Short mmCIF file of C-alpha atoms in Angstrom, two decimals:
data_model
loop_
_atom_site.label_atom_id
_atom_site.label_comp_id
_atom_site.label_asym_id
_atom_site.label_seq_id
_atom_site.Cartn_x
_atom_site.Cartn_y
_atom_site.Cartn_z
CA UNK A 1 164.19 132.35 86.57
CA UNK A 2 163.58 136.40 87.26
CA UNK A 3 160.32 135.73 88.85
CA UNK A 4 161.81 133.57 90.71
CA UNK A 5 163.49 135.55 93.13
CA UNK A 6 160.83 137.93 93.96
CA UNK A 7 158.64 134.97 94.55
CA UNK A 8 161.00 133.52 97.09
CA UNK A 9 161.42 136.58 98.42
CA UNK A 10 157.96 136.95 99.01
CA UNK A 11 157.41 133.43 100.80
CA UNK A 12 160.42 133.77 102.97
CA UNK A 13 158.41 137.19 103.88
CA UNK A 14 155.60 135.34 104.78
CA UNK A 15 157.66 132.67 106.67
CA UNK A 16 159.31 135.38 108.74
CA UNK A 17 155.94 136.88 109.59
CA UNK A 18 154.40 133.23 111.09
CA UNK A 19 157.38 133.44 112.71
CA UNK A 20 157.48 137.08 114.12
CA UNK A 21 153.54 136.82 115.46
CA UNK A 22 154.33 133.02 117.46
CA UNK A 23 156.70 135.51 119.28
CA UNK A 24 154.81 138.09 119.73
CA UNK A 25 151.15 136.35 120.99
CA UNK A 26 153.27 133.56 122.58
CA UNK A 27 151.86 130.79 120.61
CA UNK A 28 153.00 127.27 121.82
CA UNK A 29 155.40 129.01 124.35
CA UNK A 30 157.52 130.05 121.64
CA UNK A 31 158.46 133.69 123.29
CA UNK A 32 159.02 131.21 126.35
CA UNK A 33 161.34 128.51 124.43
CA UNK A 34 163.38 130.81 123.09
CA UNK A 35 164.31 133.05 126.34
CA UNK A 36 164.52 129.59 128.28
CA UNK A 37 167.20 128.28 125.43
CA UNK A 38 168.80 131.76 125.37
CA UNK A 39 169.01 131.50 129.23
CA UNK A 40 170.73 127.77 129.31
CA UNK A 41 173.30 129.09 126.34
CA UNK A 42 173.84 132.10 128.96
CA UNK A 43 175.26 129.74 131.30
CA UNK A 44 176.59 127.49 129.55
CA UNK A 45 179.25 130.05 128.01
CA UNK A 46 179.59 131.13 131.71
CA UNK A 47 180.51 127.69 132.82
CA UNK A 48 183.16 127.62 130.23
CA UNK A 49 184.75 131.36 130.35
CA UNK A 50 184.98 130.81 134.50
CA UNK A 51 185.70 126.83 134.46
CA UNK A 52 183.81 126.66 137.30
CA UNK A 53 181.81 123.71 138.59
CA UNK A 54 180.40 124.92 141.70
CA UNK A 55 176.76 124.62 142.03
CA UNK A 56 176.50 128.40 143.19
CA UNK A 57 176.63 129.88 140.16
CA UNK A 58 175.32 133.37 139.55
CA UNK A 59 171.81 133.20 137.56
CA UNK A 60 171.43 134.68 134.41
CA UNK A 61 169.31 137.96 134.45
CA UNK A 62 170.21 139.74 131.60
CA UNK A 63 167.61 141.79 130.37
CA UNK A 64 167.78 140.27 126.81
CA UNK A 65 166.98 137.27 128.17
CA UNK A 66 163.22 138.11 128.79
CA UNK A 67 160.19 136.54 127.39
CA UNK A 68 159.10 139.98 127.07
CA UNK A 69 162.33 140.81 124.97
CA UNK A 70 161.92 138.33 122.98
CA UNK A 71 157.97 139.31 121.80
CA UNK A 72 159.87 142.85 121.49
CA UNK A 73 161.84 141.27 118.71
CA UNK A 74 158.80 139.46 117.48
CA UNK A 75 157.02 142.52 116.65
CA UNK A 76 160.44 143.76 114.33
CA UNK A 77 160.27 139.94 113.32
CA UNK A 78 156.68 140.98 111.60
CA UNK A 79 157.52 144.46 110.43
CA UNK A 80 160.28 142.69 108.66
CA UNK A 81 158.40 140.16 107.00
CA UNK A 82 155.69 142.31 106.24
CA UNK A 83 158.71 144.47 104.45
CA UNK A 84 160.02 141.52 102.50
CA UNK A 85 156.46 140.30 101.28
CA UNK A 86 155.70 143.68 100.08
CA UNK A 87 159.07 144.05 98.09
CA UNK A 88 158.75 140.54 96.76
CA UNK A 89 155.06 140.90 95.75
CA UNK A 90 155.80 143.89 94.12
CA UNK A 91 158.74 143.17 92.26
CA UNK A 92 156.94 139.72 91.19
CA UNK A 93 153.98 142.20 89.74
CA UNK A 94 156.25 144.38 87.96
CA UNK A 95 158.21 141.58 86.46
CA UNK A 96 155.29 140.28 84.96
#
């Protein structure tokens, strides 16, 4: 059970890594997906804060709402995951 953790530590490292560099390089539009969903969430909230129905509604252009921002936080999505494999690796090898 103490070897455990580290271990799942380690693969939820690796996870966050495959995750961080489909961000990052793009891969299947993911960078894309996500700003587009983050976009349509945007306005949704809007919608209901203003309870407005017209079909001039402001678009969304915050800047956190980039495809660009969101390979930004790809690239701390891999630093972190390369941060959490390390820890769990190493904690595995000393537990040994």
């Amino acid at each position: 059970m103490h070897i455990a953790i580290p271990i799942v530590i380690a693969i939820g490292g690796l996870a966050t890594i495959v995750f961080g560099v489909r961000l990052v390089f793009n891969i299947g539009g993911a960078a894309d997906s996500q700003a587009a969903l983050a976009r349509a969430r945007s306005e949704r909230i809007y919608r209901r804060l203003t309870g407005s129905t017209s079909l001039t509604m402001p678009s969304v252009t915050q800047r956190g709402l980039t495809t660009t921002n969101f390979r930004f936080r790809g690239v701390a999505l891999t630093i972190a995951g390369l941060l959490m494999s390390a820890a769990g690796t190493t904690l595995a090898l000393l537990r040994l």
